């Protein structure tokens, strides 16, 4: 739920200088609608100013409704406004010359992040509010809270209050935090109320008896279900709004026709494929003789286990299992062709009358990466699939791992009457796949329609319009029209999907306003908020599918009106956080690229400045303005802070050579780079070299991070974790932290002492000579040992440098001079190279003194002394 970080203003300050006084989470669930509040009080107990981070993971389906912050007595309070209004108010504040920062609410990782830079002794109180509707799956409502305090907390408490007017059938608190906290969640309940409290003491929070680190790191879960009297469901009314719940019982599942589309490209090799195969073995066993199925597996090619749908007989299932078991992942990813083949299979079966007209047809896609073969443009794939999918077909997507483009899988599923689920590659990934399949494998209704008396209600909406599955719940909500009667007469909800089903209710509603007022922990106004929540979600889905610009504008305006009225932070609204008297303003806004998540840019004093990198991100040390850089073919820019100058040189080596950049046996760290060559147009044309691979090896833990222009690999000798550049992820392996920002950069931090940043450069693939390459950025404040060397590492011990005899050079635009360094007098030229950190296309100029002849006289020895045999090789000493 919440994680505290310190981003120090001085390298000597550590995270131990933050004291978390309290950490409290409270959820109030009333008739399936939940309001969660996260509060924490933090003190900068260190001797210097530092940045304190407040990170909260929230369910993706939740809407943030407010964020407040008290910094040394100055209160910042939020309000949701239309983006244009919020941006204008923020711009007015920024025009006064205030500081600006950045906070992101990541749509991919569902993380709200903020950092506050404060002086020593400062006290900060954070408070975040969000709302969500409980989703019933497999017969239970499941409420999840992500708890990650990051340290021991004296006052730690989680409270979950449940109020269900018709009665609670069961409440469970599965031990999802691990055996360490077994039995610590306390439950008290009555007929219609339940209270779960989790309040471990300081000692109970410790990983071990004498540990100073917290064992709380995971998901705290509460599961429950309600009593149901009949298929008529429950009708709750409060604050002028009604909510009608249906969970029809005693219905037999409809037959299904399902095509499993499985990614078997090279990136699925290893654990991902093993867990997918394990899950498919169980899933195939679930098929019955009434079900029809087939399997499409794809890499750069597309194959069908059977060209036609076959019944789920014991023989066919056994054959399919053998086929799955023998799959060997390799090659690229041709998602478009695979989905086209699956749809064609369903269309053919339907046209030939092979399938039951009452049956449900679906495609289940399992993939871990972006398309790399065939049609690779995501928008084109969406368009192609939507064009061929029939109205009665559904597409469900499973995205495996952190490096999958989950937004794409979610969009393509939603556009085709399905849903998506991210599968995390942990030890229980196969269980995650099976659970998702269980949620959609027992369809009870195909098409859902709602009828109601227009003289009683208005603005009716519902959470399901297509396909209702066993164990879930249909929710219908709307406004109650003013009437002299205190009942909803002849309120009717009908399901016209099945000949054997017609549900109606003609009953007095359950008026809850008086009851809610008597419940201490109930969420008043739940019906009004739930109606708005369902309506906004439905409108957002309709907006993405709007056929015309005019229709889209109308839907947009409706969303804006509802979101502002009900204070929901959506993709179309922004959270403006203002101090008292509106003297200072913060703005939570979403960027143009929806994958980057919600940004909070703000204008506040420097002592409350917030800066957060793209999510998700470790508490990495920010790189300073002046830094040592290796870019292009390859140009070295060595920053010498004591001399306040930059010195440049090129290395003219050969493709395939591995150059040692940092070799520090004292710290156990080596950084090497392997060169790739430009494309050769003519035989005699010069081949330029670039870094195509950067490797960081940490010998004490046996961990190597290898970054290429295609992917990022993290290996510890036993396990290998691979990510494409399409990923945004954080990985911590022992004392090595890796932060990946999609299609941009990788930050590697070793033992919190040595940081290396690798920047990705993409070129036009059809360019006659250019190739993709990597840039390298290494800060001068890395804490090397006295044994550090290498083309860059040797300058950890900065040499004395004197530049004199400045005069006009052969090039009138570039002056020349004499440089005295390491006992050598060198002729140097004033020029410039590029720093691409802020502008990856054009870069910014870095003026430097250029050393000729591959740095001869400036580096120790000759550049060929730095060529090593392997990517994990240390430099032999002495040179």
PDB file of C-alpha atoms in Angstrom, residues 351-463:
ATOM      1  CA  UNK A 351     -20.968 -20.628 -40.465  1.00  0.00           C
ATOM      2  CA  UNK A 352     -20.945 -24.412 -40.713  1.00  0.00           C
ATOM      3  CA  UNK A 353     -23.459 -24.764 -37.858  1.00  0.00           C
ATOM      4  CA  UNK A 354     -20.989 -26.772 -35.769  1.00  0.00           C
ATOM      5  CA  UNK A 355     -21.667 -24.897 -32.539  1.00  0.00           C
ATOM      6  CA  UNK A 356     -24.703 -24.639 -30.278  1.00  0.00           C
ATOM      7  CA  UNK A 357     -26.544 -21.329 -30.958  1.00  0.00           C
ATOM      8  CA  UNK A 358     -26.833 -20.828 -27.177  1.00  0.00           C
ATOM      9  CA  UNK A 359     -23.085 -21.259 -26.675  1.00  0.00           C
ATOM     10  CA  UNK A 360     -20.510 -18.566 -25.900  1.00  0.00           C
ATOM     11  CA  UNK A 361     -17.502 -18.139 -28.230  1.00  0.00           C
ATOM     12  CA  UNK A 362     -14.237 -16.723 -26.928  1.00  0.00           C
ATOM     13  CA  UNK A 363     -10.515 -16.361 -27.569  1.00  0.00           C
ATOM     14  CA  UNK A 364      -7.990 -16.525 -24.735  1.00  0.00           C
ATOM     15  CA  UNK A 365      -4.672 -14.860 -25.633  1.00  0.00           C
ATOM     16  CA  UNK A 366      -1.554 -15.563 -23.530  1.00  0.00           C
ATOM     17  CA  UNK A 367       1.486 -13.396 -24.370  1.00  0.00           C
ATOM     18  CA  UNK A 368       4.487 -11.751 -22.736  1.00  0.00           C
ATOM     19  CA  UNK A 369       5.689  -9.174 -25.266  1.00  0.00           C
ATOM     20  CA  UNK A 370       5.172  -6.719 -28.073  1.00  0.00           C
ATOM     21  CA  UNK A 371       4.692  -7.890 -31.674  1.00  0.00           C
ATOM     22  CA  UNK A 372       7.981  -8.142 -33.573  1.00  0.00           C
ATOM     23  CA  UNK A 373       6.948  -9.992 -36.744  1.00  0.00           C
ATOM     24  CA  UNK A 374       4.267  -9.287 -39.352  1.00  0.00           C
ATOM     25  CA  UNK A 375       2.019  -6.381 -38.418  1.00  0.00           C
ATOM     26  CA  UNK A 376       3.788  -4.691 -35.478  1.00  0.00           C
ATOM     27  CA  UNK A 377       1.799  -1.450 -35.257  1.00  0.00           C
ATOM     28  CA  UNK A 378      -0.448  -1.887 -32.210  1.00  0.00           C
ATOM     29  CA  UNK A 379      -3.256   0.362 -33.481  1.00  0.00           C
ATOM     30  CA  UNK A 380      -3.341  -1.585 -36.754  1.00  0.00           C
ATOM     31  CA  UNK A 381      -3.597  -4.908 -34.889  1.00  0.00           C
ATOM     32  CA  UNK A 382      -6.484  -3.529 -32.809  1.00  0.00           C
ATOM     33  CA  UNK A 383      -8.243  -2.370 -35.957  1.00  0.00           C
ATOM     34  CA  UNK A 384      -7.693  -5.697 -37.726  1.00  0.00           C
ATOM     35  CA  UNK A 385      -9.050  -7.736 -34.813  1.00  0.00           C
ATOM     36  CA  UNK A 386     -12.060  -5.483 -34.250  1.00  0.00           C
ATOM     37  CA  UNK A 387     -12.921  -5.682 -37.952  1.00  0.00           C
ATOM     38  CA  UNK A 388     -13.166  -9.488 -38.049  1.00  0.00           C
ATOM     39  CA  UNK A 389     -14.532 -10.195 -34.553  1.00  0.00           C
ATOM     40  CA  UNK A 390     -18.254 -10.920 -34.576  1.00  0.00           C
ATOM     41  CA  UNK A 391     -20.609  -9.346 -32.067  1.00  0.00           C
ATOM     42  CA  UNK A 392     -21.024 -12.658 -30.232  1.00  0.00           C
ATOM     43  CA  UNK A 393     -17.265 -13.317 -29.848  1.00  0.00           C
ATOM     44  CA  UNK A 394     -15.143 -12.195 -26.891  1.00  0.00           C
ATOM     45  CA  UNK A 395     -11.382 -11.809 -26.468  1.00  0.00           C
ATOM     46  CA  UNK A 396      -9.654 -12.288 -23.114  1.00  0.00           C
ATOM     47  CA  UNK A 397      -5.986 -11.319 -22.699  1.00  0.00           C
ATOM     48  CA  UNK A 398      -3.372 -12.566 -20.253  1.00  0.00           C
ATOM     49  CA  UNK A 399      -0.164 -10.524 -20.122  1.00  0.00           C
ATOM     50  CA  UNK A 400       2.751 -12.400 -18.549  1.00  0.00           C
ATOM     51  CA  UNK A 401       5.530 -10.501 -16.799  1.00  0.00           C
ATOM     52  CA  UNK A 402       6.537  -6.866 -16.353  1.00  0.00           C
ATOM     53  CA  UNK A 403       7.827  -6.350 -19.888  1.00  0.00           C
ATOM     54  CA  UNK A 404       4.495  -6.989 -21.597  1.00  0.00           C
ATOM     55  CA  UNK A 405       2.585  -4.055 -23.121  1.00  0.00           C
ATOM     56  CA  UNK A 406      -0.378  -4.541 -20.810  1.00  0.00           C
ATOM     57  CA  UNK A 407      -2.170  -1.391 -22.006  1.00  0.00           C
ATOM     58  CA  UNK A 408      -2.370  -2.852 -25.507  1.00  0.00           C
ATOM     59  CA  UNK A 409      -3.673  -6.206 -24.263  1.00  0.00           C
ATOM     60  CA  UNK A 410      -6.268  -4.437 -22.133  1.00  0.00           C
ATOM     61  CA  UNK A 411      -7.455  -2.217 -24.988  1.00  0.00           C
ATOM     62  CA  UNK A 412      -7.784  -5.083 -27.452  1.00  0.00           C
ATOM     63  CA  UNK A 413      -9.753  -7.115 -24.886  1.00  0.00           C
ATOM     64  CA  UNK A 414     -12.108  -4.286 -23.895  1.00  0.00           C
ATOM     65  CA  UNK A 415     -12.820  -3.451 -27.539  1.00  0.00           C
ATOM     66  CA  UNK A 416     -13.910  -7.028 -28.091  1.00  0.00           C
ATOM     67  CA  UNK A 417     -16.174  -7.624 -25.083  1.00  0.00           C
ATOM     68  CA  UNK A 418     -13.513  -9.170 -22.859  1.00  0.00           C
ATOM     69  CA  UNK A 419     -11.160  -8.286 -20.040  1.00  0.00           C
ATOM     70  CA  UNK A 420      -7.417  -8.488 -19.467  1.00  0.00           C
ATOM     71  CA  UNK A 421      -5.304  -9.674 -16.563  1.00  0.00           C
ATOM     72  CA  UNK A 422      -1.618  -9.181 -15.793  1.00  0.00           C
ATOM     73  CA  UNK A 423       0.151 -12.351 -14.663  1.00  0.00           C
ATOM     74  CA  UNK A 424       3.201 -11.751 -12.492  1.00  0.00           C
ATOM     75  CA  UNK A 425       6.044 -14.202 -13.061  1.00  0.00           C
ATOM     76  CA  UNK A 426       6.265 -15.383  -9.488  1.00  0.00           C
ATOM     77  CA  UNK A 427       6.134 -18.906  -8.110  1.00  0.00           C
ATOM     78  CA  UNK A 428       2.326 -18.990  -8.411  1.00  0.00           C
ATOM     79  CA  UNK A 429       1.998 -17.681 -11.986  1.00  0.00           C
ATOM     80  CA  UNK A 430       0.340 -20.917 -13.133  1.00  0.00           C
ATOM     81  CA  UNK A 431      -2.242 -20.500 -10.340  1.00  0.00           C
ATOM     82  CA  UNK A 432      -2.865 -16.907 -11.459  1.00  0.00           C
ATOM     83  CA  UNK A 433      -3.597 -18.122 -14.995  1.00  0.00           C
ATOM     84  CA  UNK A 434      -5.920 -20.853 -13.711  1.00  0.00           C
ATOM     85  CA  UNK A 435      -7.794 -18.416 -11.451  1.00  0.00           C
ATOM     86  CA  UNK A 436      -8.375 -16.016 -14.325  1.00  0.00           C
ATOM     87  CA  UNK A 437      -9.645 -18.826 -16.533  1.00  0.00           C
ATOM     88  CA  UNK A 438     -11.974 -19.981 -13.747  1.00  0.00           C
ATOM     89  CA  UNK A 439     -13.558 -16.530 -13.663  1.00  0.00           C
ATOM     90  CA  UNK A 440     -14.522 -16.615 -17.358  1.00  0.00           C
ATOM     91  CA  UNK A 441     -14.945 -20.345 -18.039  1.00  0.00           C
ATOM     92  CA  UNK A 442     -18.534 -20.724 -16.805  1.00  0.00           C
ATOM     93  CA  UNK A 443     -20.746 -18.283 -18.736  1.00  0.00           C
ATOM     94  CA  UNK A 444     -24.342 -18.162 -17.517  1.00  0.00           C
ATOM     95  CA  UNK A 445     -25.752 -15.337 -19.668  1.00  0.00           C
ATOM     96  CA  UNK A 446     -24.786 -14.064 -23.100  1.00  0.00           C
ATOM     97  CA  UNK A 447     -26.617 -10.783 -23.490  1.00  0.00           C
ATOM     98  CA  UNK A 448     -27.912  -8.697 -20.625  1.00  0.00           C
ATOM     99  CA  UNK A 449     -30.741  -6.199 -20.955  1.00  0.00           C
ATOM    100  CA  UNK A 450     -32.356  -4.094 -18.254  1.00  0.00           C
ATOM    101  CA  UNK A 451     -35.943  -2.852 -18.128  1.00  0.00           C
ATOM    102  CA  UNK A 452     -37.322  -0.421 -15.570  1.00  0.00           C
ATOM    103  CA  UNK A 453     -40.361   1.798 -15.057  1.00  0.00           C
ATOM    104  CA  UNK A 454     -39.486   5.231 -16.449  1.00  0.00           C
ATOM    105  CA  UNK A 455     -41.791   6.973 -13.975  1.00  0.00           C
ATOM    106  CA  UNK A 456     -39.702   5.775 -11.019  1.00  0.00           C
ATOM    107  CA  UNK A 457     -36.029   5.913 -12.007  1.00  0.00           C
ATOM    108  CA  UNK A 458     -33.625   7.603 -14.453  1.00  0.00           C
ATOM    109  CA  UNK A 459     -29.991   7.506 -15.632  1.00  0.00           C
ATOM    110  CA  UNK A 460     -29.794   3.740 -15.153  1.00  0.00           C
ATOM    111  CA  UNK A 461     -26.437   2.043 -15.728  1.00  0.00           C
ATOM    112  CA  UNK A 462     -25.007  -1.424 -15.125  1.00  0.00           C
ATOM    113  CA  UNK A 463     -21.616  -3.082 -14.691  1.00  0.00           C
TER     114      UNK A 463
END
